[in-house]
Coordinates of N, CA, C and O in Angstrom, one line a residue:
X1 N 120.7 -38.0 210.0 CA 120.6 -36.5 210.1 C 121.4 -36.0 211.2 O 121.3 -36.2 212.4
X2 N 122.2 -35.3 210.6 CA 123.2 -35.0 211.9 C 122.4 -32.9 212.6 O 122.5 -31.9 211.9
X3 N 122.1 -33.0 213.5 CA 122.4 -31.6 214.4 C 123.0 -30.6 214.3 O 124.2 -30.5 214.6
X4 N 122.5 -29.8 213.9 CA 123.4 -28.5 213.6 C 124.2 -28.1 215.0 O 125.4 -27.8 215.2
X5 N 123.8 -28.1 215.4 CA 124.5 -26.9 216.8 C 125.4 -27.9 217.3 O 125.9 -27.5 218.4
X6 N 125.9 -29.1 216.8 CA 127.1 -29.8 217.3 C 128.3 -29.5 216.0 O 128.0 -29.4 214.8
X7 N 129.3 -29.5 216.5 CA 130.3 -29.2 214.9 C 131.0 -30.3 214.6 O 131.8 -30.4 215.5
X8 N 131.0 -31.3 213.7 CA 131.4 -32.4 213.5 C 132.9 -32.5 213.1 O 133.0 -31.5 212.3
X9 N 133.8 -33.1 213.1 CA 134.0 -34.1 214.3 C 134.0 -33.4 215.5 O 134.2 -32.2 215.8
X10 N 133.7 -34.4 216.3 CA 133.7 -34.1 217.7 C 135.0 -34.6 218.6 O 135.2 -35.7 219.2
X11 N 136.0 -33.3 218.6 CA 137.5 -34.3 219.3 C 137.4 -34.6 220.2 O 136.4 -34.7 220.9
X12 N 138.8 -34.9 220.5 CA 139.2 -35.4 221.6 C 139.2 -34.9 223.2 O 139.1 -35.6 224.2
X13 N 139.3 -33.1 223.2 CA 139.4 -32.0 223.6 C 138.1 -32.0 224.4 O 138.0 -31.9 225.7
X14 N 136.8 -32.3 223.1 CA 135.4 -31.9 223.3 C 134.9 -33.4 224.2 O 135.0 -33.3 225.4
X15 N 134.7 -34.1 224.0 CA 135.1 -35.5 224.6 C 135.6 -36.1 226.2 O 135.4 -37.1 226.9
X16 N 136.3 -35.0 226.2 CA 136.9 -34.7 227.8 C 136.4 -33.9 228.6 O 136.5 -34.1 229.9
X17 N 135.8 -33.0 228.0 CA 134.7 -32.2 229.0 C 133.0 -32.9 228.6 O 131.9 -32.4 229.0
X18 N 133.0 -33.6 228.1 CA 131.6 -34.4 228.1 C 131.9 -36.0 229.4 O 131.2 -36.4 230.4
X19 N 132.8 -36.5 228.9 CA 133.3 -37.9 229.8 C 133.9 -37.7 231.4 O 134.0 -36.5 231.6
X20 N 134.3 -38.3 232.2 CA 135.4 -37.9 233.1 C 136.5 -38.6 232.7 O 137.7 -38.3 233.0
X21 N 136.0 -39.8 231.8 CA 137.4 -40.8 231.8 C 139.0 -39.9 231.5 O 138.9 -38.7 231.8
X22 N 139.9 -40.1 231.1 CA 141.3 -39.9 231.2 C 142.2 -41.0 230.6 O 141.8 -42.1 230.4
X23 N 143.0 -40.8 230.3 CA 144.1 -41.4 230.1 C 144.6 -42.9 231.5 O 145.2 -42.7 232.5
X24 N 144.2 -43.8 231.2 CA 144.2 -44.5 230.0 C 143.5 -45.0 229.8 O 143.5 -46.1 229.1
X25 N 142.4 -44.4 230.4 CA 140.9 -44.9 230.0 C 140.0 -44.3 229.3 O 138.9 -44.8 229.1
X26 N 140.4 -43.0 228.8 CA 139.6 -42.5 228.0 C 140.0 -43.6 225.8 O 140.8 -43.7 225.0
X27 N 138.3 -44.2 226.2 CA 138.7 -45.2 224.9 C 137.7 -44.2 223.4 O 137.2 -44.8 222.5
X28 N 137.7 -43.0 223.5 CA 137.0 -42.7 222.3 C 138.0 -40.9 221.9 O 138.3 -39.9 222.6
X29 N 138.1 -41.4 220.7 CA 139.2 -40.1 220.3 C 138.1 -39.4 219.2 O 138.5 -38.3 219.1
X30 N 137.0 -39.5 218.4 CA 136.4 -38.6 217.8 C 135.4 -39.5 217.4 O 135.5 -40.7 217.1
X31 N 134.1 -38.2 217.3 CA 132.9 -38.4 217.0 C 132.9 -38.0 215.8 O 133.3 -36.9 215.4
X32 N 132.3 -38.9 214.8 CA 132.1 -38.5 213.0 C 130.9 -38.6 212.4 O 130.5 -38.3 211.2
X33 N 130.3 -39.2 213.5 CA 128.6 -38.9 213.4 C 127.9 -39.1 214.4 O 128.1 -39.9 215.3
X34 N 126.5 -38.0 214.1 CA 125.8 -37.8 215.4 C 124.0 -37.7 214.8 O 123.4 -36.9 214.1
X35 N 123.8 -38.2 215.1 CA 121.9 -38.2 215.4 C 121.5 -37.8 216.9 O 121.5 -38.7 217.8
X36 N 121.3 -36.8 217.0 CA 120.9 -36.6 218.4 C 119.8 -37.2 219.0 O 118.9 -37.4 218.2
X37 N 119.8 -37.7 220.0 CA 119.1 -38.3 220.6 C 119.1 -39.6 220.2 O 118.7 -40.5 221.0
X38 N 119.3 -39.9 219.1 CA 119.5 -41.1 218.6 C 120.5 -42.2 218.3 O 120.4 -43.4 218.6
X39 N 121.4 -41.5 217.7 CA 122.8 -42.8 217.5 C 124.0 -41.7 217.2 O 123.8 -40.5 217.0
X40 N 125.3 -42.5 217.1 CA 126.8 -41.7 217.4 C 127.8 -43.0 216.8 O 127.8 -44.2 217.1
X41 N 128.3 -42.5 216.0 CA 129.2 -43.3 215.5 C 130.7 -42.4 215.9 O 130.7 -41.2 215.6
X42 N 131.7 -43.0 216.4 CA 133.2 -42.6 217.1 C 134.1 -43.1 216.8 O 133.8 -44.3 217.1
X43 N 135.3 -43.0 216.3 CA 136.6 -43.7 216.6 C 137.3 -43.9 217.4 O 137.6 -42.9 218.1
X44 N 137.9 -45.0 217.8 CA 139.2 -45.3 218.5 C 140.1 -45.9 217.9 O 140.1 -47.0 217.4
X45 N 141.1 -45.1 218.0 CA 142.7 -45.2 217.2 C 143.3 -46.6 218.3 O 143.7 -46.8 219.4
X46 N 143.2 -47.2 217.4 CA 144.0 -48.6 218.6 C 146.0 -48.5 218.1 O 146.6 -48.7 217.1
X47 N 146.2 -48.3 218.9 CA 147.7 -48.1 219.0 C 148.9 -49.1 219.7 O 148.6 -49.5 220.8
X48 N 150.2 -49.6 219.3 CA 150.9 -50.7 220.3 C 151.4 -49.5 221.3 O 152.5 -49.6 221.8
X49 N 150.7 -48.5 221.6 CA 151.5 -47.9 223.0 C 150.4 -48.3 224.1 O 150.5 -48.7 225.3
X50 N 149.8 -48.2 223.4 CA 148.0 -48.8 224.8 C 148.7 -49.5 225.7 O 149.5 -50.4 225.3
X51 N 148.4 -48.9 227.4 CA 149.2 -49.7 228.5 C 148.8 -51.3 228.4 O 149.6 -52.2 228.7
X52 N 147.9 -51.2 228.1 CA 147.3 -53.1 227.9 C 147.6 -53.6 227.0 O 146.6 -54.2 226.7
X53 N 148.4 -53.7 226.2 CA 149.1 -54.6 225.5 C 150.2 -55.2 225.7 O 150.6 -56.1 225.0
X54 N 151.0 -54.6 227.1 CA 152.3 -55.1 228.1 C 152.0 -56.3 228.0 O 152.7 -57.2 227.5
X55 N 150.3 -56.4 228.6 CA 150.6 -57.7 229.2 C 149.5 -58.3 228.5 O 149.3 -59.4 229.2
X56 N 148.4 -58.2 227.5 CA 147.6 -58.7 226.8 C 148.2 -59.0 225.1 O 148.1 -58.0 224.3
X57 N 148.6 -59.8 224.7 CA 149.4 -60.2 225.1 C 150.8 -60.2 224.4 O 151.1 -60.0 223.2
X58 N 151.8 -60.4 225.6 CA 153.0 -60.7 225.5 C 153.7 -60.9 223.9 O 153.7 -62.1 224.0
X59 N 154.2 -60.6 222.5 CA 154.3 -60.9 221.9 C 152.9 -61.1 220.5 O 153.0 -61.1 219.2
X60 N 152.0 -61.2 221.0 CA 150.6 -61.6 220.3 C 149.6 -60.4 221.0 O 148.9 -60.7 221.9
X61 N 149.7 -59.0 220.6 CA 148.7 -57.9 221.4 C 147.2 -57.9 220.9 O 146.8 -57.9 219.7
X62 N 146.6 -58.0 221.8 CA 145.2 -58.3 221.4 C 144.3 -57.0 222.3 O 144.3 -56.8 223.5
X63 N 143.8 -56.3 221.5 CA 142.7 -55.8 222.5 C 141.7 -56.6 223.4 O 141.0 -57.5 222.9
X64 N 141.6 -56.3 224.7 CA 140.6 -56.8 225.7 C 139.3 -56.9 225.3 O 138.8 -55.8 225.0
X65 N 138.2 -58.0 225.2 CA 137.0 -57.5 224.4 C 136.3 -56.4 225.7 O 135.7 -55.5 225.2
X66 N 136.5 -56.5 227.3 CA 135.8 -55.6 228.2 C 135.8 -54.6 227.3 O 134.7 -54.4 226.7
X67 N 137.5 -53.6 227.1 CA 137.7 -53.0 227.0 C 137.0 -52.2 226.0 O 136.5 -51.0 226.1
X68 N 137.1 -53.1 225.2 CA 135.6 -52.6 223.5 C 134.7 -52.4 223.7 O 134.0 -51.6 223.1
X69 N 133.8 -53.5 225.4 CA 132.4 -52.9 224.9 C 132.5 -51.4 226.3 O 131.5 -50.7 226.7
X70 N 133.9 -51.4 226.7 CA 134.1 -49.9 227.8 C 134.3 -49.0 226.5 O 133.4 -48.2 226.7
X71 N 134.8 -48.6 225.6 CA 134.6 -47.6 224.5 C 133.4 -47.6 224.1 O 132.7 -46.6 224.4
X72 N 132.7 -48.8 223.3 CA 131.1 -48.9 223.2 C 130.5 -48.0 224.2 O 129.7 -47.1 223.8
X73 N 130.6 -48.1 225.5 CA 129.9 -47.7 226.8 C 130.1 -46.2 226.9 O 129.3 -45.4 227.4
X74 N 131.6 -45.8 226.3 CA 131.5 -44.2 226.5 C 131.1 -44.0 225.2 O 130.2 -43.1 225.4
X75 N 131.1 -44.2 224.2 CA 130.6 -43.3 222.5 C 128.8 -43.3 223.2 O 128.0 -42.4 222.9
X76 N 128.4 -44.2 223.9 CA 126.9 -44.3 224.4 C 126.9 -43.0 225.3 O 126.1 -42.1 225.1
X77 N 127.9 -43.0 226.3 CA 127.7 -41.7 227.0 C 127.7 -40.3 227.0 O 127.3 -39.3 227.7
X78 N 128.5 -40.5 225.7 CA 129.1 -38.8 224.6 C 127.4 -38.9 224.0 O 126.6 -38.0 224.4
X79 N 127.0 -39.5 223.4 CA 125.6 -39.3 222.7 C 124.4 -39.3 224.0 O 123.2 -39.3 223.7
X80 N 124.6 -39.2 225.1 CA 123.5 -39.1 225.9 C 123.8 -37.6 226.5 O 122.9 -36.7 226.6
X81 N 125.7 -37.4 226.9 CA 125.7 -35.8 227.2 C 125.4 -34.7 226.0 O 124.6 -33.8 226.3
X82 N 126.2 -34.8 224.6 CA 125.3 -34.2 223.9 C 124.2 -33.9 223.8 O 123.8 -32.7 223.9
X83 N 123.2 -35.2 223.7 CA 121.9 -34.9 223.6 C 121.1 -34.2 224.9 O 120.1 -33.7 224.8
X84 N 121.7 -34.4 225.9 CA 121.3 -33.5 227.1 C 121.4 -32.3 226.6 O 120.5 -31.5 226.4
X85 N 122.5 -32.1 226.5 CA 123.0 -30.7 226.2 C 122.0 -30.0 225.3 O 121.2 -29.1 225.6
X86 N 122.1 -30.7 224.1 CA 121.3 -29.8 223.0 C 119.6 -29.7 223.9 O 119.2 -28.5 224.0
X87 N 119.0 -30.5 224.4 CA 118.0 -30.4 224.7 C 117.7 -29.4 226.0 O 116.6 -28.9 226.3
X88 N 119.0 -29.1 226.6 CA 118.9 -28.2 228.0 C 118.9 -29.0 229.4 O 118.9 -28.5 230.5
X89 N 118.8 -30.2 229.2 CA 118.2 -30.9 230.3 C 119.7 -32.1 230.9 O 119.7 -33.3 231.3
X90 N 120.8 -31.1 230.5 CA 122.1 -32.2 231.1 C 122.3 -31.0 232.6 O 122.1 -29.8 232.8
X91 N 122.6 -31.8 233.3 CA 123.3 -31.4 235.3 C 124.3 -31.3 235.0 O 124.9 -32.0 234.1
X92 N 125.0 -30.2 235.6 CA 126.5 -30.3 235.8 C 127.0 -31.2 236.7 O 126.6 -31.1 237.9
X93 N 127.9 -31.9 236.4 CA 128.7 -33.2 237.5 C 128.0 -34.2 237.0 O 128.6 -35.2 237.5
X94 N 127.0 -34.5 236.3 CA 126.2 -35.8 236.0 C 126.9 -36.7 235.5 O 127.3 -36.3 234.4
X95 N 127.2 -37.8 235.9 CA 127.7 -38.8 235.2 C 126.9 -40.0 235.1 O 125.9 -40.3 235.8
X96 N 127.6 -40.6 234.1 CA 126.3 -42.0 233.1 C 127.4 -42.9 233.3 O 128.6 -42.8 233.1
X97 N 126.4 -44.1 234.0 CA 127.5 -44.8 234.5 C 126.6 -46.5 233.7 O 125.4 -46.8 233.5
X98 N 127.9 -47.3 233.3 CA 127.2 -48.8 232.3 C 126.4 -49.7 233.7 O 127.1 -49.8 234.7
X99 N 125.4 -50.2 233.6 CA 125.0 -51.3 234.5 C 125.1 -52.5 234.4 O 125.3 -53.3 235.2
X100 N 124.8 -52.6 232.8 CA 124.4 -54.0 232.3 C 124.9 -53.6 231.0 O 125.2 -52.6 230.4
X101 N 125.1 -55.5 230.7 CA 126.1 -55.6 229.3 C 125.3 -56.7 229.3 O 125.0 -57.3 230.3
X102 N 124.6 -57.1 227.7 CA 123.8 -58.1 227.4 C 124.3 -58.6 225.7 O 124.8 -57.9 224.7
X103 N 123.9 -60.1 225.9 CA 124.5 -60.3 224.6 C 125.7 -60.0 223.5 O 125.9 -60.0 222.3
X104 N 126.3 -59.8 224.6 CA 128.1 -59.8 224.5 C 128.5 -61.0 223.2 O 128.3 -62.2 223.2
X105 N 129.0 -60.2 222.3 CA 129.5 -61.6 221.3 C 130.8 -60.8 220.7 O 130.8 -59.6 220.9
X106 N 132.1 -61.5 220.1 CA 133.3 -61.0 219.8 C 133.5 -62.0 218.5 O 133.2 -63.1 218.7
X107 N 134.0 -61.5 217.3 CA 133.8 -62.3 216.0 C 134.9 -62.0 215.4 O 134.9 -62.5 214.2
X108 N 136.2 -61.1 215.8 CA 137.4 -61.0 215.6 C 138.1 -60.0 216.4 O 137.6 -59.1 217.0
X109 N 139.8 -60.3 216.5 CA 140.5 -60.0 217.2 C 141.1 -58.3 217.0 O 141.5 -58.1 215.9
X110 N 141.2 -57.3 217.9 CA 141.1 -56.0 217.5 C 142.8 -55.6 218.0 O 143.0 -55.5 219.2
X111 N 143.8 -55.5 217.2 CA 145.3 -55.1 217.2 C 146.1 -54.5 216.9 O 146.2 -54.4 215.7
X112 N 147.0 -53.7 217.6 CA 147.6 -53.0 217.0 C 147.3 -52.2 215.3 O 147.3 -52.7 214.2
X113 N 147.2 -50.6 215.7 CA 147.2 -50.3 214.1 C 145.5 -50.4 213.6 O 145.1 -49.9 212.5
X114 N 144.9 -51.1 214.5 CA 143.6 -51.0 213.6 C 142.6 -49.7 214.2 O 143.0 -49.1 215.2
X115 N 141.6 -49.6 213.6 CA 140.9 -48.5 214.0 C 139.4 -49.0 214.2 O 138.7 -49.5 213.3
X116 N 139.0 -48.8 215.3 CA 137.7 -49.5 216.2 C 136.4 -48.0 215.8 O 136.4 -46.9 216.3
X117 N 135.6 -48.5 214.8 CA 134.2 -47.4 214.4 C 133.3 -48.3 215.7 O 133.1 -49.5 215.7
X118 N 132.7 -47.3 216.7 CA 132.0 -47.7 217.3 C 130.4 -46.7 217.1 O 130.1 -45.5 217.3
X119 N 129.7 -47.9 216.7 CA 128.1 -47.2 216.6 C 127.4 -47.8 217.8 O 127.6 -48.9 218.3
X120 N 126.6 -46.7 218.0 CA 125.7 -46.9 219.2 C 124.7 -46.2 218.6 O 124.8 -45.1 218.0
X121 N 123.2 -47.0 218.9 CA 122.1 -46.8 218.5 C 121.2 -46.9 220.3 O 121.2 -47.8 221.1
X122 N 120.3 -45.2 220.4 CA 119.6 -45.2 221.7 C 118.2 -46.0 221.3 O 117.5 -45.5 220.3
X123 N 117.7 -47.4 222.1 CA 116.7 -47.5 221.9 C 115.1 -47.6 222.8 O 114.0 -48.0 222.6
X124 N 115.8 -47.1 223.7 CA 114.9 -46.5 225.0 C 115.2 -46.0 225.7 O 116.2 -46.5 226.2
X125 N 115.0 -44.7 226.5 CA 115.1 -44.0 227.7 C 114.2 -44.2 228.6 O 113.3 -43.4 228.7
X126 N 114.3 -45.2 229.4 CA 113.6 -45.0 230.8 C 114.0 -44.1 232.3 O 115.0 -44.6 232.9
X127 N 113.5 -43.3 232.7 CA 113.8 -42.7 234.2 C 115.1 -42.9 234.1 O 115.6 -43.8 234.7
X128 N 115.8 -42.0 233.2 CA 117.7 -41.3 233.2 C 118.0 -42.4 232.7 O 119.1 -42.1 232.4
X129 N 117.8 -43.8 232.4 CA 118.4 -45.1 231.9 C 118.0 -45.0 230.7 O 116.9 -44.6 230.4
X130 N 119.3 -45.7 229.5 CA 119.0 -45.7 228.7 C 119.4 -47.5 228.2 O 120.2 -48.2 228.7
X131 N 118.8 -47.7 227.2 CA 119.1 -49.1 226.6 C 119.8 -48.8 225.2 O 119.2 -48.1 224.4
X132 N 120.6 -49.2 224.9 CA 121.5 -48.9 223.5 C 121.8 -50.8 222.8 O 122.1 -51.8 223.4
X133 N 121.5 -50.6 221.3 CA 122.3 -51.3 220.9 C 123.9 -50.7 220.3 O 124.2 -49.5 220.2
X134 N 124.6 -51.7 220.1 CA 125.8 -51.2 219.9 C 127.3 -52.0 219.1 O 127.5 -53.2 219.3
X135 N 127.9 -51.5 218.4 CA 128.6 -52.6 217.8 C 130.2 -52.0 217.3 O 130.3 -50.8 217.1
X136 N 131.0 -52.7 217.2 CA 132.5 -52.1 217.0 C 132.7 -52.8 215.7 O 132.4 -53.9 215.4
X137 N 133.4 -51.4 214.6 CA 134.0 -52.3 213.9 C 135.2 -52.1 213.2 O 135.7 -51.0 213.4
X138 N 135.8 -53.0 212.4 CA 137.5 -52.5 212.0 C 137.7 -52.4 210.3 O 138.2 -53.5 210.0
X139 N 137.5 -52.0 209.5 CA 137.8 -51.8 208.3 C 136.2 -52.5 207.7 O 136.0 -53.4 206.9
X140 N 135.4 -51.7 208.5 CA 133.8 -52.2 207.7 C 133.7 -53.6 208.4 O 132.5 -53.7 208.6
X141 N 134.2 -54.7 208.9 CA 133.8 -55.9 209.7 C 133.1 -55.3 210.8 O 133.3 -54.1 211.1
X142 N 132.4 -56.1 211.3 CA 132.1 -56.2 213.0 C 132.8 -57.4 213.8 O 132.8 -58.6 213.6
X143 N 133.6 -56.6 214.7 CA 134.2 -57.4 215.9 C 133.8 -57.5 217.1 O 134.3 -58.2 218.0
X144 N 132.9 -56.6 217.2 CA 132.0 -57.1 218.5 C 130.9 -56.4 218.7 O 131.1 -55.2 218.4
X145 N 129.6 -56.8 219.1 CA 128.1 -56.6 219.7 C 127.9 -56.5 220.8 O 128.8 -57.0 221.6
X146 N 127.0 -56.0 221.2 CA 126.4 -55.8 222.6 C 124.8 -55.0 222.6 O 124.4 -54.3 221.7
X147 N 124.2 -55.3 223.6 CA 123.4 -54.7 224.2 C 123.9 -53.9 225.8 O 124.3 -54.5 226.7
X148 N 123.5 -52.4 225.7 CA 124.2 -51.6 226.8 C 123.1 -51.1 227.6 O 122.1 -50.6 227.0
X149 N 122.9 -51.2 228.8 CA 122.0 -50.1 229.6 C 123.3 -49.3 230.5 O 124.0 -49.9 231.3
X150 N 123.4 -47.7 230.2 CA 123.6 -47.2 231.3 C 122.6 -46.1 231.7 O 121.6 -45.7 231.1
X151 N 123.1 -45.6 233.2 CA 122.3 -45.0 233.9 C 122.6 -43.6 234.2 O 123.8 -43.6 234.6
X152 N 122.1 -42.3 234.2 CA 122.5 -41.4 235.0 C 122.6 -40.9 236.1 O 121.6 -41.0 236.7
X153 N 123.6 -40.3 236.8 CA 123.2 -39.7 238.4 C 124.4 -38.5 238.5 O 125.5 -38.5 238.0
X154 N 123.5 -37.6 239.3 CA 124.4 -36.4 240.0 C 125.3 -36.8 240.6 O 125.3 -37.6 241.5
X155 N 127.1 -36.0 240.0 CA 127.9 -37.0 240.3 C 128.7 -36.1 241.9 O 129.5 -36.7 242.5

């Protein structure tokens, strides 16, 4: 069930005033589904311009798995400022920062040209922390899992 008072997709534009990340670290280009409070499904356009492919690698470009579950970690933080938002209860300057990565697994290689659907599912909020499962994937596969906690604080 998606929220009305958000307008779907959610670009790149909108995205930038929810995150601080940037170029070339901003890893999520649009939101295509939203359950507030609950889960967020996003894309990342994986491209051979990505500065990390210079040297990851050389001839054979592989996405970094960090780097997948750092996209994971923001599509988690776009669904926490949203849902602040909608609810009234987001700070200005607050930023959500990852603590913990659990159960890290990678089950194929993410390259050039492909397109990374990242779902994140909220499955607890404790005192501003939240616990997410979460998972990337490329043409309907899953290429990688995780368990996410991040945190919030006045930034």
């Amino acid at each position: 069930m998606t929220d009305n008072t958000v307008q779907l997709p959610v670009d790149v534009e909108q995205i930038q005033s929810l995150l601080p990340h940037r170029y070339p670290f901003l890893l999520v280009d649009r939101v295509v589904e939203l359950d507030m409070g609950k889960s967020i499904a996003a894309i990342k356009n994986v491209t051979i311009n990505e500065p990390f492919f210079q040297g990851h690698f050389p001839g054979h470009p592989v996405m970094p798995g960090v780097l997948i579950v750092e996209a994971l970690a923001q599509a988690a933080g776009v669904l926490f400022k949203l849902s602040a938002q909608n609810d009234g209860g987001e700070q200005k300057g607050s930023l959500y920062y990852l603590v913990r990565i659990d159960k890290a697994r990678f089950s194929a290689m993410v390259v050039p040209g492909d397109q990374l659907r990242l779902e994140v599912s909220l499955k607890r909020l404790l005192r501003g922390m939240g616990i997410f499962e979460a998972r990337a994937l490329v043409a309907g596969n899953e290429v990688a899992s995780c368990q996410l906690m991040c945190a919030g604080r006045a930034g």
